[in-house]
PDB file of C-alpha atoms and ligand atoms in Angstrom:
ATOM      1  CA  UNK A1148      41.884 104.703 117.407  1.00 78.00           C
ATOM      2  CA  UNK A1149      43.401 103.336 114.532  1.00 91.00           C
ATOM      3  CA  UNK A1150      44.991  99.774 113.922  1.00 96.00           C
ATOM      4  CA  UNK A1151      46.922  98.933 111.198  1.00 97.00           C
ATOM      5  CA  UNK A1152      48.045  95.578 110.760  1.00 98.00           C
ATOM      6  CA  UNK A1153      51.189  93.393 108.816  1.00 98.00           C
ATOM      7  CA  UNK A1154      51.668  89.507 107.860  1.00 98.00           C
ATOM      8  CA  UNK A1155      55.245  88.619 108.748  1.00 97.00           C
ATOM      9  CA  UNK A1156      56.985  85.843 106.791  1.00 97.00           C
ATOM     10  CA  UNK A1157      60.080  84.198 107.685  1.00 96.00           C
ATOM     11  CA  UNK A1158      62.902  83.991 105.872  1.00 94.00           C
ATOM     12  CA  UNK A1159      61.548  87.198 103.240  1.00 95.00           C
ATOM     13  CA  UNK A1160      64.618  89.053 103.777  1.00 94.00           C
ATOM     14  CA  UNK A1161      62.841  90.717 100.506  1.00 92.00           C
ATOM     15  CA  UNK A1162      59.720  92.584 102.249  1.00 91.00           C
ATOM     16  CA  UNK A1163      61.557  92.584 105.845  1.00 91.00           C
ATOM     17  CA  UNK A1164      61.282  96.164 106.955  1.00 93.00           C
ATOM     18  CA  UNK A1165      58.330  96.469 104.748  1.00 96.00           C
ATOM     19  CA  UNK A1166      55.598  96.949 107.809  1.00 97.00           C
ATOM     20  CA  UNK A1167      58.243  99.574 109.928  1.00 97.00           C
ATOM     21  CA  UNK A1168      58.505 101.692 106.516  1.00 97.00           C
ATOM     22  CA  UNK A1169      54.439 102.002 106.335  1.00 97.00           C
ATOM     23  CA  UNK A1170      53.734 103.541 110.195  1.00 97.00           C
ATOM     24  CA  UNK A1171      57.095 105.756 109.188  1.00 97.00           C
ATOM     25  CA  UNK A1172      54.721 106.672 106.627  1.00 97.00           C
ATOM     26  CA  UNK A1173      51.487 106.871 109.346  1.00 96.00           C
ATOM     27  CA  UNK A1174      53.178 108.323 112.252  1.00 96.00           C
ATOM     28  CA  UNK A1175      54.516 111.756 108.839  1.00 96.00           C
ATOM     29  CA  UNK A1176      50.519 111.990 108.235  1.00 95.00           C
ATOM     30  CA  UNK A1177      49.650 112.053 111.718  1.00 94.00           C
ATOM     31  CA  UNK A1178      51.922 115.251 112.751  1.00 95.00           C
ATOM     32  CA  UNK A1179      54.389 112.995 115.160  1.00 96.00           C
ATOM     33  CA  UNK A1180      57.303 114.010 115.872  1.00 96.00           C
ATOM     34  CA  UNK A1181      60.752 113.068 114.212  1.00 97.00           C
ATOM     35  CA  UNK A1182      62.475 111.608 117.466  1.00 96.00           C
ATOM     36  CA  UNK A1183      59.916 109.902 118.663  1.00 97.00           C
ATOM     37  CA  UNK A1184      59.009 108.821 115.236  1.00 98.00           C
ATOM     38  CA  UNK A1185      62.211 107.219 115.023  1.00 97.00           C
ATOM     39  CA  UNK A1186      62.276 105.188 118.473  1.00 98.00           C
ATOM     40  CA  UNK A1187      58.367 103.516 116.486  1.00 98.00           C
ATOM     41  CA  UNK A1188      60.997 102.836 113.962  1.00 98.00           C
ATOM     42  CA  UNK A1189      63.884 101.089 115.020  1.00 98.00           C
ATOM     43  CA  UNK A1190      61.768  99.028 117.711  1.00 98.00           C
ATOM     44  CA  UNK A1191      58.747  97.776 114.587  1.00 98.00           C
ATOM     45  CA  UNK A1192      61.661  97.649 112.118  1.00 98.00           C
ATOM     46  CA  UNK A1193      63.586  94.807 114.741  1.00 98.00           C
ATOM     47  CA  UNK A1194      60.913  93.234 115.686  1.00 98.00           C
ATOM     48  CA  UNK A1195      59.528  92.705 111.881  1.00 97.00           C
ATOM     49  CA  UNK A1196      63.447  91.367 111.093  1.00 97.00           C
ATOM     50  CA  UNK A1197      63.208  89.081 114.631  1.00 98.00           C
ATOM     51  CA  UNK A1198      60.160  87.499 112.875  1.00 98.00           C
ATOM     52  CA  UNK A1199      61.852  86.817 109.570  1.00 97.00           C
ATOM     53  CA  UNK A1200      65.711  85.855 110.571  1.00 96.00           C
ATOM     54  CA  UNK A1201      64.122  83.582 113.445  1.00 97.00           C
ATOM     55  CA  UNK A1202      60.227  82.837 113.367  1.00 97.00           C
ATOM     56  CA  UNK A1203      58.201  81.230 110.935  1.00 98.00           C
ATOM     57  CA  UNK A1204      55.736  83.719 110.331  1.00 98.00           C
ATOM     58  CA  UNK A1205      53.992  86.376 111.982  1.00 98.00           C
ATOM     59  CA  UNK A1206      51.884  89.481 113.026  1.00 98.00           C
ATOM     60  CA  UNK A1207      52.009  92.862 113.685  1.00 98.00           C
ATOM     61  CA  UNK A1208      49.064  94.872 114.920  1.00 98.00           C
ATOM     62  CA  UNK A1209      49.438  97.743 115.734  1.00 98.00           C
ATOM     63  CA  UNK A1210      47.158 100.688 117.644  1.00 98.00           C
ATOM     64  CA  UNK A1211      47.701 104.124 117.776  1.00 96.00           C
ATOM     65  CA  UNK A1212      46.383 106.411 120.578  1.00 95.00           C
ATOM     66  CA  UNK A1213      45.818 109.801 121.553  1.00 94.00           C
ATOM     67  CA  UNK A1214      48.824 109.568 123.372  1.00 95.00           C
ATOM     68  CA  UNK A1215      50.485 106.437 121.634  1.00 97.00           C
ATOM     69  CA  UNK A1216      51.476 103.278 119.960  1.00 98.00           C
ATOM     70  CA  UNK A1217      51.044  99.761 121.380  1.00 98.00           C
ATOM     71  CA  UNK A1218      52.413  97.032 119.201  1.00 98.00           C
ATOM     72  CA  UNK A1219      52.241  93.615 119.551  1.00 98.00           C
ATOM     73  CA  UNK A1220      54.550  90.676 117.625  1.00 98.00           C
ATOM     74  CA  UNK A1221      52.475  87.107 117.473  1.00 98.00           C
ATOM     75  CA  UNK A1222      55.438  84.481 115.625  1.00 98.00           C
ATOM     76  CA  UNK A1223      55.424  80.769 115.471  1.00 98.00           C
ATOM     77  CA  UNK A1224      57.683  79.004 114.748  1.00 98.00           C
ATOM     78  CA  UNK A1225      61.136  78.482 117.332  1.00 98.00           C
ATOM     79  CA  UNK A1226      60.605  80.322 120.248  1.00 98.00           C
ATOM     80  CA  UNK A1227      63.544  81.851 122.626  1.00 98.00           C
ATOM     81  CA  UNK A1228      64.626  79.705 125.235  1.00 97.00           C
ATOM     82  CA  UNK A1229      65.959  82.431 128.023  1.00 98.00           C
ATOM     83  CA  UNK A1230      64.553  85.404 127.564  1.00 98.00           C
ATOM     84  CA  UNK A1231      67.834  87.190 130.393  1.00 97.00           C
ATOM     85  CA  UNK A1232      70.417  85.441 128.035  1.00 98.00           C
ATOM     86  CA  UNK A1233      68.455  87.055 124.824  1.00 98.00           C
ATOM     87  CA  UNK A1234      67.874  90.703 125.691  1.00 97.00           C
ATOM     88  CA  UNK A1235      72.084  90.350 126.817  1.00 98.00           C
ATOM     89  CA  UNK A1236      73.362  93.024 123.963  1.00 98.00           C
ATOM     90  CA  UNK A1237      75.875  91.126 121.524  1.00 97.00           C
ATOM     91  CA  UNK A1238      74.032  87.212 122.353  1.00 98.00           C
ATOM     92  CA  UNK A1239      72.435  85.912 118.885  1.00 98.00           C
ATOM     93  CA  UNK A1240      71.545  82.371 117.382  1.00 97.00           C
ATOM     94  CA  UNK A1241      70.944  83.419 114.518  1.00 95.00           C
ATOM     95  CA  UNK A1242      72.383  81.639 110.971  1.00 94.00           C
ATOM     96  CA  UNK A1243      75.181  81.820 108.658  1.00 94.00           C
ATOM     97  CA  UNK A1244      73.009  82.550 106.289  1.00 91.00           C
ATOM     98  CA  UNK A1245      71.142  85.849 108.128  1.00 93.00           C
ATOM     99  CA  UNK A1246      74.632  86.227 109.248  1.00 94.00           C
ATOM    100  CA  UNK A1247      76.192  86.654 106.216  1.00 93.00           C
ATOM    101  CA  UNK A1248      73.332  89.419 105.153  1.00 91.00           C
ATOM    102  CA  UNK A1249      74.571  91.566 107.657  1.00 92.00           C
ATOM    103  CA  UNK A1250      71.763  90.362 111.223  1.00 94.00           C
ATOM    104  CA  UNK A1251      73.006  88.808 113.644  1.00 96.00           C
ATOM    105  CA  UNK A1252      74.915  90.521 116.127  1.00 97.00           C
ATOM    106  CA  UNK A1253      72.946  90.538 118.573  1.00 98.00           C
ATOM    107  CA  UNK A1254      71.295  93.876 119.455  1.00 98.00           C
ATOM    108  CA  UNK A1255      67.693  93.841 118.356  1.00 98.00           C
ATOM    109  CA  UNK A1256      65.923  93.243 121.364  1.00 98.00           C
ATOM    110  CA  UNK A1257      67.836  95.396 123.531  1.00 98.00           C
ATOM    111  CA  UNK A1258      67.428  98.110 121.160  1.00 98.00           C
ATOM    112  CA  UNK A1259      63.906  97.765 121.542  1.00 98.00           C
ATOM    113  CA  UNK A1260      64.317  97.568 124.893  1.00 98.00           C
ATOM    114  CA  UNK A1261      66.434 101.459 124.493  1.00 98.00           C
ATOM    115  CA  UNK A1262      63.492 102.450 122.535  1.00 98.00           C
ATOM    116  CA  UNK A1263      60.431 101.520 124.083  1.00 98.00           C
ATOM    117  CA  UNK A1264      58.506 102.874 127.546  1.00 96.00           C
ATOM    118  CA  UNK A1265      56.697  99.413 127.908  1.00 95.00           C
ATOM    119  CA  UNK A1266      58.274  95.900 126.826  1.00 98.00           C
ATOM    120  CA  UNK A1267      56.977  92.740 127.470  1.00 98.00           C
ATOM    121  CA  UNK A1268      58.066  89.194 125.571  1.00 98.00           C
ATOM    122  CA  UNK A1269      56.626  86.151 126.072  1.00 98.00           C
ATOM    123  CA  UNK A1270      57.606  82.862 124.296  1.00 98.00           C
ATOM    124  CA  UNK A1271      57.245  78.602 124.167  1.00 98.00           C
ATOM    125  CA  UNK A1272      59.669  77.087 122.759  1.00 98.00           C
ATOM    126  CA  UNK A1273      59.054  75.244 119.835  1.00 97.00           C
ATOM    127  CA  UNK A1274      55.648  77.511 119.512  1.00 98.00           C
ATOM    128  CA  UNK A1275      56.373  80.890 119.656  1.00 98.00           C
ATOM    129  CA  UNK A1276      57.280  84.755 120.494  1.00 98.00           C
ATOM    130  CA  UNK A1277      55.052  87.225 122.219  1.00 98.00           C
ATOM    131  CA  UNK A1278      56.610  91.039 122.145  1.00 98.00           C
ATOM    132  CA  UNK A1279      54.297  93.440 122.932  1.00 98.00           C
ATOM    133  CA  UNK A1280      55.807  97.221 123.862  1.00 98.00           C
ATOM    134  CA  UNK A1281      54.341 101.004 124.057  1.00 98.00           C
ATOM    135  CA  UNK A1282      56.254 103.963 122.827  1.00 98.00           C
ATOM    136  CA  UNK A1283      55.181 107.403 124.465  1.00 97.00           C
ATOM    137  CA  UNK A1284      54.904 110.591 122.659  1.00 94.00           C
ATOM    138  CA  UNK A1285      56.181 113.178 123.737  1.00 78.00           C
TER     139      UNK A1285
HETATM  140  N1  LIG B 276      61.189  86.394 117.452  1.00 81.12           N
HETATM  141  C1  LIG B 276      62.212  85.287 118.152  1.00 81.12           C
HETATM  142  N2  LIG B 276      62.148  83.724 117.796  1.00 81.12           N
HETATM  143  C2  LIG B 276      62.891  83.299 118.177  1.00 81.12           C
HETATM  144  N3  LIG B 276      63.611  83.107 118.869  1.00 81.12           N
HETATM  145  C3  LIG B 276      64.061  85.016 118.627  1.00 81.12           C
HETATM  146  C4  LIG B 276      63.410  85.853 118.107  1.00 81.12           C
HETATM  147  N4  LIG B 276      63.279  86.889 118.546  1.00 81.12           N
HETATM  148  C5  LIG B 276      64.986  87.130 119.198  1.00 81.12           C
HETATM  149  N5  LIG B 276      65.570  85.847 120.062  1.00 81.12           N
HETATM  150  C6  LIG B 276      65.532  85.296 119.717  1.00 81.12           C
HETATM  151  O1  LIG B 276      66.272  85.997 120.669  1.00 81.12           O
HETATM  152  C7  LIG B 276      68.213  86.362 120.136  1.00 81.12           C
HETATM  153  C8  LIG B 276      68.732  88.460 120.237  1.00 81.12           C
HETATM  154  O2  LIG B 276      67.305  88.792 119.604  1.00 81.12           O
HETATM  155  P1  LIG B 276      68.242  89.964 119.110  1.00 81.12           P
HETATM  156  O3  LIG B 276      67.645  90.713 118.076  1.00 81.12           O
HETATM  157  O4  LIG B 276      68.662  90.853 119.894  1.00 81.12           O
HETATM  158  O5  LIG B 276      69.474  89.473 118.328  1.00 81.12           O
HETATM  159  P2  LIG B 276      69.808  89.051 116.830  1.00 81.12           P
HETATM  160  O6  LIG B 276      67.933  88.791 115.811  1.00 81.12           O
HETATM  161  O7  LIG B 276      70.080  88.034 116.742  1.00 81.12           O
HETATM  162  O8  LIG B 276      70.249  90.787 116.012  1.00 81.12           O
HETATM  163  P3  LIG B 276      70.578  92.251 115.188  1.00 81.12           P
HETATM  164  O9  LIG B 276      69.107  91.099 115.553  1.00 81.12           O
HETATM  165  O10 LIG B 276      71.320  92.720 116.083  1.00 81.12           O
HETATM  166  O11 LIG B 276      70.425  91.446 113.963  1.00 81.12           O
HETATM  167  C9  LIG B 276      68.125  85.717 118.925  1.00 81.12           C
HETATM  168  O12 LIG B 276      69.616  85.402 118.393  1.00 81.12           O
HETATM  169  C10 LIG B 276      67.961  85.162 118.947  1.00 81.12           C
HETATM  170  O13 LIG B 276      67.982  83.483 119.428  1.00 81.12           O
HETATM  171 MG1  LIG B 277      67.163  90.339 116.768  1.00 81.12          MG
END
């Protein structure tokens, strides 16, 4: 078992995507199938971006198992009021600034759901959010 950890800073769109590109590199080294790498990178990128766009700070912990990858993203921030609604395609509370940068389509969480084998979300309004998901290798 191998583990990687990344800190994510809210509002820092220049750093956004760094964690997912390092994960991609690691998966290539491990010889994981391209289609599986794509699913993992979509999910980790969207999770990372959600911390940047909607939270103050966060941490991503990645655990590489022989037949799957497990990712936990914990953040401090505003939290999610209604998780069911947040999961709906097109739902977004992204600020005008975030939308002007091309984000805020409300597709991140639905894409994470689509590309993962198990997804759990816990959130407390005013405190933060924890997203955990697993992707099995083919
Ligand atoms: N880590 C988070 N902290 C607080 N709110 C979140 C977090 N992640 C998601 N949300 C809430 O859930 C909504 C939907 O998230 P989702 O990723 O699907 O869309 P988006 O981030 O608004 O847009 P996109 O991902 O398409 O750029 C967000 O607009 C926000 O209200
Ligand atoms: Mg998003």
